[in-house]
XYZ file of C-alpha atoms in Angstrom:
446
model
C 94.203 92.709 138.169
C 95.483 96.151 139.000
C 96.597 98.418 136.278
C 100.056 99.826 135.899
C 100.832 101.784 138.689
C 102.309 105.909 138.404
C 104.790 106.800 139.606
C 105.253 110.206 140.606
C 108.720 110.806 140.640
C 110.601 114.336 140.357
C 113.455 115.228 138.821
C 116.002 117.775 139.798
C 119.245 117.113 138.221
C 120.523 119.012 135.063
C 118.744 121.821 135.027
C 119.830 123.394 131.995
C 121.220 126.861 132.326
C 121.685 128.961 128.982
C 120.059 132.299 129.803
C 120.949 135.575 131.812
C 121.652 135.821 135.362
C 117.550 136.822 136.076
C 116.377 135.192 133.600
C 117.790 131.865 134.662
C 116.965 132.676 138.219
C 113.329 132.913 137.026
C 112.768 129.982 135.819
C 114.460 128.326 138.168
C 111.970 129.778 140.710
C 109.502 127.804 138.350
C 110.206 125.032 138.012
C 110.558 124.782 141.918
C 106.804 125.564 142.436
C 106.294 123.541 139.856
C 108.320 120.625 142.456
C 106.163 121.953 145.784
C 103.129 122.357 144.226
C 103.571 118.393 143.172
C 104.267 116.993 145.615
C 101.114 118.990 147.711
C 98.415 117.559 145.700
C 98.168 120.458 143.158
C 99.076 119.287 139.769
C 97.190 121.755 138.135
C 99.075 124.674 140.337
C 102.036 122.407 139.159
C 101.344 122.640 135.513
C 100.942 126.022 135.468
C 104.434 126.680 136.831
C 106.186 124.204 134.689
C 104.964 125.840 131.811
C 106.351 129.072 132.773
C 109.601 127.379 133.707
C 109.814 125.765 129.804
C 109.025 129.431 128.148
C 112.146 130.479 130.692
C 114.284 127.678 129.150
C 112.746 125.515 126.220
C 115.388 122.745 126.401
C 115.214 121.710 129.957
C 114.051 117.761 129.363
C 112.532 117.768 134.121
C 110.436 120.424 132.677
C 108.713 118.785 129.995
C 108.941 115.333 132.359
C 107.605 117.132 135.367
C 104.364 118.962 133.495
C 103.424 115.279 131.180
C 103.422 113.619 135.333
C 100.494 116.723 136.870
C 99.433 115.782 133.287
C 99.064 112.580 134.440
C 98.097 113.149 137.138
C 95.568 114.910 136.173
C 94.576 112.004 134.079
C 95.087 113.946 130.708
C 97.759 111.169 128.697
C 98.139 112.142 125.734
C 99.283 114.966 126.935
C 101.531 114.352 129.161
C 102.947 111.565 126.093
C 104.092 114.830 124.237
C 105.438 115.992 127.025
C 107.691 112.591 127.785
C 108.344 112.159 123.663
C 110.234 116.163 124.167
C 112.005 115.193 127.502
C 113.031 112.429 125.918
C 113.595 113.566 122.624
C 116.262 116.309 124.745
C 116.978 113.608 126.977
C 117.092 109.702 125.346
C 118.971 108.435 127.981
C 116.590 108.669 130.814
C 114.719 105.404 132.301
C 111.963 107.266 133.881
C 110.725 109.313 131.124
C 110.712 106.280 128.786
C 108.525 105.070 131.937
C 106.614 107.237 132.748
C 105.644 107.646 128.708
C 104.804 103.555 128.672
C 102.574 103.982 131.635
C 100.834 107.127 130.077
C 100.075 104.485 126.641
C 98.552 102.200 128.690
C 96.227 104.215 130.446
C 94.961 104.802 126.605
C 95.299 101.143 126.264
C 98.213 101.597 123.648
C 99.569 98.576 125.765
C 101.990 97.732 122.483
C 103.664 100.801 121.836
C 103.658 100.549 126.016
C 105.754 97.634 125.876
C 108.552 99.799 123.815
C 108.937 102.805 126.197
C 109.026 99.583 128.925
C 111.323 97.861 127.585
C 113.592 100.629 126.465
C 113.334 101.596 130.508
C 115.028 98.506 131.137
C 117.612 98.484 129.153
C 118.892 101.771 130.668
C 117.647 100.901 134.369
C 117.769 97.241 134.669
C 117.272 96.688 138.264
C 113.907 98.398 138.484
C 111.032 96.747 139.653
C 108.568 98.964 139.049
C 109.325 98.558 135.375
C 108.740 94.924 134.861
C 106.039 95.073 136.430
C 104.829 98.128 133.990
C 105.384 95.202 131.028
C 104.209 92.622 132.681
C 101.072 93.607 133.265
C 100.569 96.129 129.922
C 101.433 91.962 128.321
C 99.025 90.774 130.039
C 96.927 92.856 128.780
C 97.829 91.150 124.902
C 97.231 87.594 126.805
C 100.710 87.835 126.251
C 101.043 85.642 130.108
C 104.328 83.538 129.031
C 105.640 87.072 128.790
C 103.707 88.689 131.639
C 104.858 86.022 134.331
C 108.337 86.276 133.306
C 108.354 89.865 133.954
C 106.758 89.262 137.511
C 108.688 86.653 138.025
C 111.608 89.519 137.760
C 109.778 91.453 139.303
C 109.448 89.295 142.509
C 113.192 89.164 142.173
C 114.052 92.187 142.778
C 111.310 92.961 145.464
C 109.943 90.115 147.042
C 107.118 91.353 149.135
C 105.769 93.182 145.956
C 102.315 92.914 146.530
C 100.834 93.867 143.136
C 103.511 91.513 141.162
C 102.275 88.626 143.141
C 98.478 89.020 142.966
C 99.410 89.600 139.396
C 101.310 86.884 138.967
C 98.993 84.645 140.841
C 96.107 85.564 138.365
C 98.556 84.834 135.094
C 98.986 81.501 136.374
C 95.656 81.280 136.398
C 95.544 81.971 132.957
C 98.000 79.695 132.106
C 95.673 77.527 134.056
C 98.929 76.753 136.594
C 96.162 76.646 139.685
C 98.665 75.105 142.187
C 100.942 77.596 141.759
C 98.469 80.309 142.045
C 97.915 78.952 145.423
C 101.468 79.743 146.858
C 101.181 83.447 145.265
C 97.989 84.118 147.078
C 98.526 82.198 150.126
C 102.046 84.537 150.353
C 100.145 87.584 150.011
C 97.461 86.813 152.174
C 99.975 86.709 154.901
C 101.602 90.340 153.706
C 97.567 91.340 154.709
C 95.211 89.536 155.796
C 92.270 91.991 155.530
C 92.577 92.524 151.806
C 89.421 89.867 150.261
C 90.486 90.242 146.398
C 93.496 87.057 147.767
C 91.156 85.187 149.275
C 88.410 85.677 146.283
C 91.018 84.766 143.189
C 92.362 81.909 145.990
C 88.998 80.655 146.283
C 88.715 81.045 142.149
C 91.886 77.954 141.915
C 90.227 76.014 144.462
C 87.264 75.452 142.461
C 89.404 74.526 139.733
C 91.473 72.003 141.423
C 87.946 70.751 142.829
C 88.981 71.354 146.173
C 85.072 72.920 146.944
C 85.608 72.536 150.884
C 88.621 74.880 150.994
C 87.020 77.462 148.568
C 83.785 78.284 149.924
C 86.325 78.198 153.352
C 88.536 81.673 151.274
C 85.141 82.812 149.478
C 83.057 83.107 152.650
C 86.380 85.152 154.152
C 86.398 87.591 150.710
C 82.877 87.679 151.462
C 82.954 88.559 155.051
C 85.604 91.244 154.298
C 84.250 92.127 150.724
C 79.846 91.564 151.007
C 79.191 92.807 147.834
C 81.879 91.648 145.901
C 79.306 89.578 143.438
C 82.109 87.385 141.834
C 83.050 86.092 144.848
C 78.943 85.308 145.498
C 79.212 83.837 142.161
C 82.064 81.477 143.146
C 80.563 80.501 146.086
C 77.326 79.200 145.156
C 79.219 77.665 142.053
C 80.931 75.370 144.687
C 78.169 74.936 146.930
C 76.378 73.368 144.160
C 78.883 70.946 143.088
C 78.927 69.678 146.887
C 74.855 69.708 145.820
C 74.182 72.142 148.885
C 71.174 73.316 146.262
C 69.355 75.725 148.203
C 72.529 77.783 149.862
C 73.780 78.051 146.426
C 70.039 78.983 145.325
C 70.785 82.101 148.214
C 74.598 83.315 146.406
C 73.109 83.251 143.095
C 70.081 85.442 144.413
C 72.503 87.561 146.254
C 74.613 88.057 142.662
C 72.293 88.640 141.431
C 70.975 91.900 143.172
C 74.627 93.245 143.394
C 74.835 92.814 139.248
C 71.646 91.672 137.274
C 73.650 91.770 134.157
C 75.427 88.512 134.773
C 74.372 85.741 132.581
C 75.696 83.272 135.058
C 74.202 84.407 138.609
C 70.693 83.521 136.112
C 71.873 79.927 134.325
C 73.200 78.678 138.420
C 70.006 79.868 139.628
C 68.161 78.056 137.078
C 69.855 75.311 137.723
C 69.292 74.870 141.227
C 65.822 76.312 141.177
C 65.563 73.168 138.607
C 67.252 70.337 141.034
C 64.650 72.304 144.223
C 61.956 71.634 141.847
C 60.693 75.090 140.457
C 61.214 74.482 136.895
C 59.482 77.344 136.217
C 61.053 79.882 137.833
C 64.797 78.104 135.835
C 63.358 78.339 132.429
C 62.603 82.384 133.398
C 66.122 82.093 134.784
C 67.940 80.154 131.877
C 65.993 82.377 129.549
C 67.538 85.829 131.534
C 70.820 83.782 130.890
C 70.269 83.538 127.095
C 68.963 86.275 126.850
C 71.266 88.506 128.232
C 74.632 86.578 126.498
C 73.072 87.000 123.487
C 72.508 90.601 123.784
C 74.067 93.916 122.373
C 74.455 95.906 125.356
C 76.056 99.203 123.684
C 73.672 101.686 123.413
C 73.860 103.967 119.662
C 74.880 107.575 120.789
C 73.075 110.384 119.408
C 76.461 111.455 117.974
C 79.398 108.801 117.246
C 81.935 109.980 120.373
C 81.099 109.268 123.985
C 80.209 113.020 124.421
C 75.940 113.010 123.444
C 74.293 116.072 122.203
C 72.674 116.729 125.748
C 76.262 116.270 127.371
C 77.392 118.609 124.446
C 75.476 120.968 125.585
C 75.620 121.338 129.377
C 79.639 121.288 129.219
C 79.471 124.236 127.007
C 77.500 125.729 129.790
C 80.674 126.132 131.560
C 82.307 128.391 129.227
C 81.868 131.782 130.614
C 80.936 134.632 127.594
C 83.673 136.704 126.701
C 82.470 140.216 126.099
C 84.178 142.656 127.320
C 84.189 146.441 127.618
C 86.428 147.882 124.763
C 86.415 151.080 123.140
C 84.655 151.182 119.391
C 86.277 151.783 116.796
C 85.066 153.345 113.615
C 83.514 150.061 112.587
C 81.558 149.282 115.169
C 82.533 145.944 114.790
C 82.193 146.280 118.997
C 79.093 146.693 117.903
C 77.819 144.392 116.361
C 79.164 141.014 118.552
C 77.584 142.860 121.961
C 74.405 143.565 120.326
C 74.772 140.143 118.370
C 75.539 138.077 122.741
C 72.635 140.818 123.638
C 70.102 139.258 121.202
C 71.121 135.855 121.623
C 70.797 135.928 125.106
C 66.775 136.838 124.644
C 66.889 133.280 123.099
C 66.924 134.946 119.140
C 69.648 133.299 118.061
C 69.972 133.984 113.977
C 69.410 137.338 114.696
C 72.254 136.827 117.027
C 73.808 135.100 114.211
C 73.392 137.835 111.936
C 74.823 140.831 113.787
C 77.785 138.530 114.824
C 78.397 137.214 111.042
C 78.650 141.962 110.460
C 80.991 141.815 113.397
C 83.235 139.695 111.186
C 83.181 141.373 108.355
C 84.341 144.562 109.694
C 86.933 143.147 111.103
C 88.250 139.854 110.156
C 90.730 139.562 112.926
C 87.625 139.385 115.544
C 89.119 136.040 117.626
C 85.833 136.405 120.374
C 83.123 136.537 117.808
C 84.703 133.436 115.833
C 84.727 132.305 119.015
C 80.833 132.964 120.497
C 79.537 132.028 116.567
C 80.663 128.786 117.309
C 78.917 128.304 120.050
C 75.364 129.585 119.089
C 76.339 127.245 115.874
C 76.871 124.241 118.041
C 73.995 124.999 119.971
C 71.882 124.951 116.481
C 73.708 121.826 115.842
C 75.686 123.051 113.930
C 78.878 121.642 114.876
C 80.998 121.142 111.509
C 80.248 124.874 110.762
C 81.141 125.142 115.187
C 84.269 123.794 114.590
C 85.380 125.732 111.784
C 85.024 129.106 113.856
C 86.643 128.042 116.967
C 89.805 127.148 114.266
C 89.532 130.939 112.823
C 89.608 132.045 116.521
C 92.817 129.512 117.478
C 94.325 130.553 114.475
C 94.003 134.239 115.576
C 94.657 133.747 119.175
C 96.990 130.495 119.626
C 96.312 130.618 123.599
C 92.809 131.066 123.600
C 92.066 128.097 125.260
C 88.407 127.823 125.686
C 88.317 127.824 122.133
C 90.587 124.610 122.671
C 88.057 123.325 125.238
C 84.752 123.916 122.385
C 86.048 122.129 119.726
C 87.691 119.322 122.014
C 84.186 118.181 123.005
C 83.041 118.593 120.680
C 85.593 116.551 118.744
C 84.778 114.079 120.864
C 81.053 114.071 120.118
C 81.607 113.735 116.621
C 83.815 110.600 117.197
C 87.176 112.156 117.250
C 88.229 111.301 119.995
C 92.216 111.404 119.787
C 91.971 114.976 118.424
C 89.404 116.178 121.224
C 91.182 114.874 123.963
C 94.044 116.911 122.833
C 92.574 119.861 122.008
C 90.627 119.214 125.971
C 94.947 118.482 126.776
C 96.158 122.021 125.445
C 93.400 123.712 126.868
C 94.324 122.355 129.925
C 97.606 123.440 129.654
C 96.822 127.069 128.590
C 95.267 127.220 131.938
C 91.424 126.263 131.066
C 90.959 124.107 134.156
C 87.530 122.740 133.257
C 88.988 120.270 131.019
C 90.383 118.307 132.743
C 87.187 117.521 134.512
C 85.783 116.963 130.690
C 89.868 115.143 130.140
C 88.808 112.576 133.505
C 85.295 111.785 132.163
C 85.300 111.081 128.384
C 89.559 110.502 127.234
C 90.354 107.415 129.880
């Protein structure tokens, strides 16, 4: 089933003006720059422009809303939700803000909360087909298929040619075992998009349930012709051929399904059944063994850390952080010299001596944010992740705009299992301008 569709809607109305003329114009310029960059697909640049507009005019709902959209398009849905929260706080009648916040919540698999947002969006804009469609998708994710069907029905009342809704309604009818009803939706979708494989595959699956095996094979032939690497269609076609006692043909389909997806136990079961019918009892037993083993195997590998970021991955992500050692005027207590010497020792591979120098730099200058941050990086490399987080905390407290510190703390927290806290730190890092954060967000926060 397709996921919720993220609407890229630029809100231009209601830009509140409260500052002196020059500041007003500057805020408007940043806002319009953000709009232009969003339209061109430069969401990182748009985010920075909207952030400047917010700095100039912190009570303007469209700036928060559009920055939220930029973050969402960078897959930073946690950060987007925070901006939508603020936009709604300022303007609680904005249906699009509720709709977009619901999308980001859905992307985080928080479908129950998303339903509330979609419901509010529908209250404020009852003719918005997208809101009904999105609510239907979330209801499906929660196995609320009857409610989902009602939402997809309403979507299609408003937009009869909405292909996503047609497909989703057909799939929902399958979930409700309304296979005959699903055929009409998939047939309509085939009429609208005859070169897409999904409706042929789905209609073929419904025909199997209705014992129309010849019709199913015809549909699945077309699905495979369009998408030759669709393992599920080979599985279903193999099943249909087996029901028609074409065991040789079915065996070939199961061979192909297994080649495309060796982890699906159904392929081994089906092939084992065919092999048995074809007289290959040894091969049948091997396949049945594999089907049983796969069906009872917990395939989730236990990570080194409790989060999705392993220690090895953590190291590679930290390597993108550039050192912040700059030439500064030497203070009387010479903390800068200790800091620089420590960084040099670390590059020579003597991390213990480096820590000693950084400790001294911090002792002489307790407000030395770069020293805390650098010491945190070294501690992380030594696998003292808790100590690294404490140092990042200190760096951020001293410099609340320290984007790299948020980045490092975010990936360490995520690696230790605090997915939400880690991803919020990464979001803040990106918001502050450290763009590598968005690659990590894309890979690990969705």
